[in-house]
mmCIF file of C-alpha atoms in Angstrom:
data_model
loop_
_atom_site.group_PDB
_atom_site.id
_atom_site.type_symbol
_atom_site.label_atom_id
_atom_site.label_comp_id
_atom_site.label_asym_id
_atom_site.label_seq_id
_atom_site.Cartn_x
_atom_site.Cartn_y
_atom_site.Cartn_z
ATOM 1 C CA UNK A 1 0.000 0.000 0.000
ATOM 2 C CA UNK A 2 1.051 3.101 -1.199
ATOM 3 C CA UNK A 3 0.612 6.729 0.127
ATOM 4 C CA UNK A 4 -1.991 8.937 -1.550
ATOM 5 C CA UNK A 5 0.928 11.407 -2.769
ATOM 6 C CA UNK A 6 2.689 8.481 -4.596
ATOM 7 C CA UNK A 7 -0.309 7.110 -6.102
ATOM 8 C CA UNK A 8 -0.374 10.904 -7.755
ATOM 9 C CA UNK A 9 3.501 10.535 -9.094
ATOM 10 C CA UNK A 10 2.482 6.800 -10.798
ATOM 11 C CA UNK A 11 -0.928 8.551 -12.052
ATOM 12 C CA UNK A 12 1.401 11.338 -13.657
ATOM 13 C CA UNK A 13 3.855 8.894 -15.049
ATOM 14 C CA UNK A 14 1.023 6.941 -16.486
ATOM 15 C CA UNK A 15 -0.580 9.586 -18.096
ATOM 16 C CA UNK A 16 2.789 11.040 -19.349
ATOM 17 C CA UNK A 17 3.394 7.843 -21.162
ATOM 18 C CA UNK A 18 0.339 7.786 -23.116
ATOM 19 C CA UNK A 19 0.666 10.826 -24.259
ATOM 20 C CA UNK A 20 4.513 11.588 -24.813
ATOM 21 C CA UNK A 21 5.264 7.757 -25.388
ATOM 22 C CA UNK A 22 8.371 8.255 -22.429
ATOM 23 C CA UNK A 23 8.019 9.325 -18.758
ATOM 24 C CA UNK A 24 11.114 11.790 -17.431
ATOM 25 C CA UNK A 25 11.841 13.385 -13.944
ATOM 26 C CA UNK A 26 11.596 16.564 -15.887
ATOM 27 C CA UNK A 27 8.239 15.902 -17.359
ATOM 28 C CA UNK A 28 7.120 14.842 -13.647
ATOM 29 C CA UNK A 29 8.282 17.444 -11.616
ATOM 30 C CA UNK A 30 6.762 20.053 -14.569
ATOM 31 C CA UNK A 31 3.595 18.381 -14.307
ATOM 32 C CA UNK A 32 3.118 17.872 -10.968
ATOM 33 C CA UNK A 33 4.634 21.465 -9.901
ATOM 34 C CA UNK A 34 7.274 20.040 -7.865
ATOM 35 C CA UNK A 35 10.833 19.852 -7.766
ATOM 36 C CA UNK A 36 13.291 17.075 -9.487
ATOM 37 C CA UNK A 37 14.713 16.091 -5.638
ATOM 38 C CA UNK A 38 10.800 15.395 -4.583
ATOM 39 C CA UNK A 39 10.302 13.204 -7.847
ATOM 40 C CA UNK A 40 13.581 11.131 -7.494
ATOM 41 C CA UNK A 41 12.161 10.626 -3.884
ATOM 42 C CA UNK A 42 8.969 9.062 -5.149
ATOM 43 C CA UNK A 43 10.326 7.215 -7.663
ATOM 44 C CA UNK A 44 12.870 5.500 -5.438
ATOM 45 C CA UNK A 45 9.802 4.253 -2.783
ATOM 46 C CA UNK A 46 7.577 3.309 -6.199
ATOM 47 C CA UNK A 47 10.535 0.945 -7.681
ATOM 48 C CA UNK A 48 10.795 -0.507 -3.811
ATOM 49 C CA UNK A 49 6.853 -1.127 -4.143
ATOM 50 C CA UNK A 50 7.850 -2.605 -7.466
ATOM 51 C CA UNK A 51 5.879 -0.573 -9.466
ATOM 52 C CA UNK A 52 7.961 1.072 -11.885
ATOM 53 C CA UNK A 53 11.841 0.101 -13.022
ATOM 54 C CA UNK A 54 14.006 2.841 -12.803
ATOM 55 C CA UNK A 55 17.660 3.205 -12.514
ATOM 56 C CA UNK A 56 18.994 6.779 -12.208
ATOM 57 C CA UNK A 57 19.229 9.198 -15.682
ATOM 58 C CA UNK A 58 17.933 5.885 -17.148
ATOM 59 C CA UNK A 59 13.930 5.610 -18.388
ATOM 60 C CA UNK A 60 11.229 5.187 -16.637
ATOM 61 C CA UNK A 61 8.481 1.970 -17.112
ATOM 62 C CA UNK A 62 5.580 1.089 -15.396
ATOM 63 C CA UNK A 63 5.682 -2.819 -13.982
ATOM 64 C CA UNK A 64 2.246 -4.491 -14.544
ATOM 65 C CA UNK A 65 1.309 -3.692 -10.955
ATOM 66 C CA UNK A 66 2.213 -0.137 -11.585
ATOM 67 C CA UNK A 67 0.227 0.593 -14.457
ATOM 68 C CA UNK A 68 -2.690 -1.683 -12.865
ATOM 69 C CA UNK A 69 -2.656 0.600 -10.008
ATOM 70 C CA UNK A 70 -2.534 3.846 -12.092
ATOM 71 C CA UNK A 71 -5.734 2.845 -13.974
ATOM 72 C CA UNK A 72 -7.690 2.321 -10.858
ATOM 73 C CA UNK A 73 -6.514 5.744 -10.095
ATOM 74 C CA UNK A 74 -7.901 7.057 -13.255
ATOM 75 C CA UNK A 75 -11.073 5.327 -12.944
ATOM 76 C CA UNK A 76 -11.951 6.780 -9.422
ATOM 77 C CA UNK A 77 -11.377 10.117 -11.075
ATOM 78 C CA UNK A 78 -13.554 9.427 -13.556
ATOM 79 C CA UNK A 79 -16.399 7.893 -10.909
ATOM 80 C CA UNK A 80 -15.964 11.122 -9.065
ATOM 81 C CA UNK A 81 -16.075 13.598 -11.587
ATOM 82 C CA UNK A 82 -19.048 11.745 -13.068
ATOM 83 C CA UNK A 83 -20.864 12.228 -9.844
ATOM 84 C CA UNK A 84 -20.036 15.814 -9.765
ATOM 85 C CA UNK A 85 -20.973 17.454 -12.926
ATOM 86 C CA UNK A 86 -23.952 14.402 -14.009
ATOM 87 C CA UNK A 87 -25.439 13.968 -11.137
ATOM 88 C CA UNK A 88 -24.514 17.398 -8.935
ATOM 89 C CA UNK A 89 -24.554 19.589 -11.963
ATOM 90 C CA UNK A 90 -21.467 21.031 -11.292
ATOM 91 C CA UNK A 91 -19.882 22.968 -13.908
ATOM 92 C CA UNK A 92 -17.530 20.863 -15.822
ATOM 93 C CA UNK A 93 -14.047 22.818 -13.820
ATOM 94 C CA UNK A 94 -15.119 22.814 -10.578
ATOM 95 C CA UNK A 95 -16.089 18.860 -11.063
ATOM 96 C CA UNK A 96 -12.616 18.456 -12.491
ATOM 97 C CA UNK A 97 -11.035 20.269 -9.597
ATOM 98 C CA UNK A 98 -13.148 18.994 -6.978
ATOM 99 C CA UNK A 99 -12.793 15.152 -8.340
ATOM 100 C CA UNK A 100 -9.205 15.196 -8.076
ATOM 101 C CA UNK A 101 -9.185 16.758 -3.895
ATOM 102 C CA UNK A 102 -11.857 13.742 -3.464
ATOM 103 C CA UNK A 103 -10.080 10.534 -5.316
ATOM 104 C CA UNK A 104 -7.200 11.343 -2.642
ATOM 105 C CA UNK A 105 -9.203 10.660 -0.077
ATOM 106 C CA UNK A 106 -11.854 8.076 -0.809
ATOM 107 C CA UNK A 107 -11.987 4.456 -0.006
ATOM 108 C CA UNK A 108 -12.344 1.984 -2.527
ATOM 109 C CA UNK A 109 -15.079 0.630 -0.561
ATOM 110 C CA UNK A 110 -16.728 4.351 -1.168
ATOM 111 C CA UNK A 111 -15.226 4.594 -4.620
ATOM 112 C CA UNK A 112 -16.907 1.435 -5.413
ATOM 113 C CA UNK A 113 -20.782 2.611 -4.274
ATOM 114 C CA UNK A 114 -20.110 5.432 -5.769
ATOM 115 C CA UNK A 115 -19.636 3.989 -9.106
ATOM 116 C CA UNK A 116 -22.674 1.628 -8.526
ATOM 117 C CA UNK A 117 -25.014 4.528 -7.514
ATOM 118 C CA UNK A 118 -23.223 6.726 -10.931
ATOM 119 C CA UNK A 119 -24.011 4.116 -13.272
ATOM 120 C CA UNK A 120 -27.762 3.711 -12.029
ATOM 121 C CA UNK A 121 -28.373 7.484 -11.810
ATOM 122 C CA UNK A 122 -27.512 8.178 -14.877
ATOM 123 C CA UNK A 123 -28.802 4.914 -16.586
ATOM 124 C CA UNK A 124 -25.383 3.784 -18.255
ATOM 125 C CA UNK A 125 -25.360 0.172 -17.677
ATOM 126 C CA UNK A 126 -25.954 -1.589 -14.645
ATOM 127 C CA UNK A 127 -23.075 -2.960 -12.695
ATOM 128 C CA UNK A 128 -25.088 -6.062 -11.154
ATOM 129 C CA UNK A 129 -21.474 -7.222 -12.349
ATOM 130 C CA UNK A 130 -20.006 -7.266 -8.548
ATOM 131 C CA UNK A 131 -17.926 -4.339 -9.217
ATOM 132 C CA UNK A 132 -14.638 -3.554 -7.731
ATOM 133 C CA UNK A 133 -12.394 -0.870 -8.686
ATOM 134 C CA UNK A 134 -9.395 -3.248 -7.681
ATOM 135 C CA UNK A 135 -10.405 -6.157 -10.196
ATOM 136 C CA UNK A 136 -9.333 -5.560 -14.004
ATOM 137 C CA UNK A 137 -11.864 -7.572 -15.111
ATOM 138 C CA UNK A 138 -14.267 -4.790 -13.854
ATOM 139 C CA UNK A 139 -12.567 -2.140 -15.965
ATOM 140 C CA UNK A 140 -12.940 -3.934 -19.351
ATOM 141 C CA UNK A 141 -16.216 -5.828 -18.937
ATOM 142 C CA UNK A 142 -19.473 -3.967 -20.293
ATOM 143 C CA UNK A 143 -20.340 -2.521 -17.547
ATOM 144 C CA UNK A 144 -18.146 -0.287 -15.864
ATOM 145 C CA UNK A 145 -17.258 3.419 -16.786
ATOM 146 C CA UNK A 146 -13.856 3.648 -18.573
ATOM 147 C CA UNK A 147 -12.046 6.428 -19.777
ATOM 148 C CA UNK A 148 -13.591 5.989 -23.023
ATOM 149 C CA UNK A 149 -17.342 5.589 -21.724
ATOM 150 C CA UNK A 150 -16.822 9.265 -20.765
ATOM 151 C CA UNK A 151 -15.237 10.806 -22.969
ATOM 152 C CA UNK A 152 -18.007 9.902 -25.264
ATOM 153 C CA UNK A 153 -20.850 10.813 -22.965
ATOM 154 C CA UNK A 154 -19.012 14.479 -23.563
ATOM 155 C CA UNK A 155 -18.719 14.420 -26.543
ATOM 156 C CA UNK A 156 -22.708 13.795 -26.863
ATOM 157 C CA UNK A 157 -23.274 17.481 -25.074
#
C-alpha cells in the first residue's frame, strides 16, 4: 500500500506515457509542480513497491502492478467527476477540480458505491457485475465506466 501522494507521481507517469510515449523526472516534476529532488524521492519508494523500473538518468516503465494501479486511479477520477458534474450539476471545472481533492481521499469501498449509484443514476449500464475498482476484469467488462465511456458521454453534449 502506497501513500496517496505516490499514487499521484504513478498517475502522472502513467498519463505522461500515453501521451509523450516516455516518462522523465523533468516531465514529472513540470507536471506535478514540484521539484526534481521530490520526484527522485517518489520514484525511489515506487521501484521498492515494485511498481515502476528505474535506474537513475535511465527511463522510466511502469511494472504491470504499476500501471494496474494507475488505472484504478484514473477510474476513481472518472467515478468522481461523473458524480459531480452528471449527477450534482457542477460545472464541468469545478467537477474536475473537486474530483481530483476527493479521489485522494476516498476508499475503494466508497469509490466502489459510488460507481454503482453513478451508473444507475444516470442509466449507463448496470453494474449487477459485482464491481470492484481493484479487479481488471471490472474495468474492461461492459459494464463499468472507462475512460472511453466518458469521454463519449461528452462528446454527446
Amino acid at each position: 500500500m502506497i501513500s496517496k501522494s505516490l499514487e499521484e507521481y504513478l498517475k502522472t507517469m502513467y498519463v505522461l506515457k500515453k501521451q509523450n510515449g516516455n516518462v522523465r523526472v523533468t516531465d514529472i516534476a513540470i507536471k506535478m509542480s514540484c521539484s526534481k529532488p521530490s520526484v527522485n524521492k517518489a520514484l525511489k519508494v515506487l521501484k521498492e513497491n515494485e511498481l515502476i523500473t528505474y535506474e537513475a538518468y535511465g527511463p522510466i516503465a511502469l511494472t504491470q502492478s504499476g500501471e494496474d494501479l494507475a488505472k484504478k486511479i484514473l477510474e476513481t477520477y472518472d467515478i468522481v467527476y461523473l458524480f459531480l458534474k452528471d449527477v450534482l450539476n457542477l460545472p464541468k471545472e469545478e467537477a474536475e477540480k473537486e474530483a481530483e481533492s476527493l479521489k485522494l481521499v476516498m476508499s475503494d469501498h466508497t469509490a466502489n458505491r459510488l460507481a454503482k449509484y453513478v451508473h444507475k443514476t444516470l442509466d449507463l449500464d448496470d453494474l449487477d457485475c459485482c464491481y470492484d475498482v481493484n479487479q481488471e476484469k471490472c474495468r474492461k467488462c461492459q459494464k463499468t465506466t472507462s475512460r472511453g465511456k466518458l469521454i463519449r458521454k461528452e462528446k454527446e453534449e
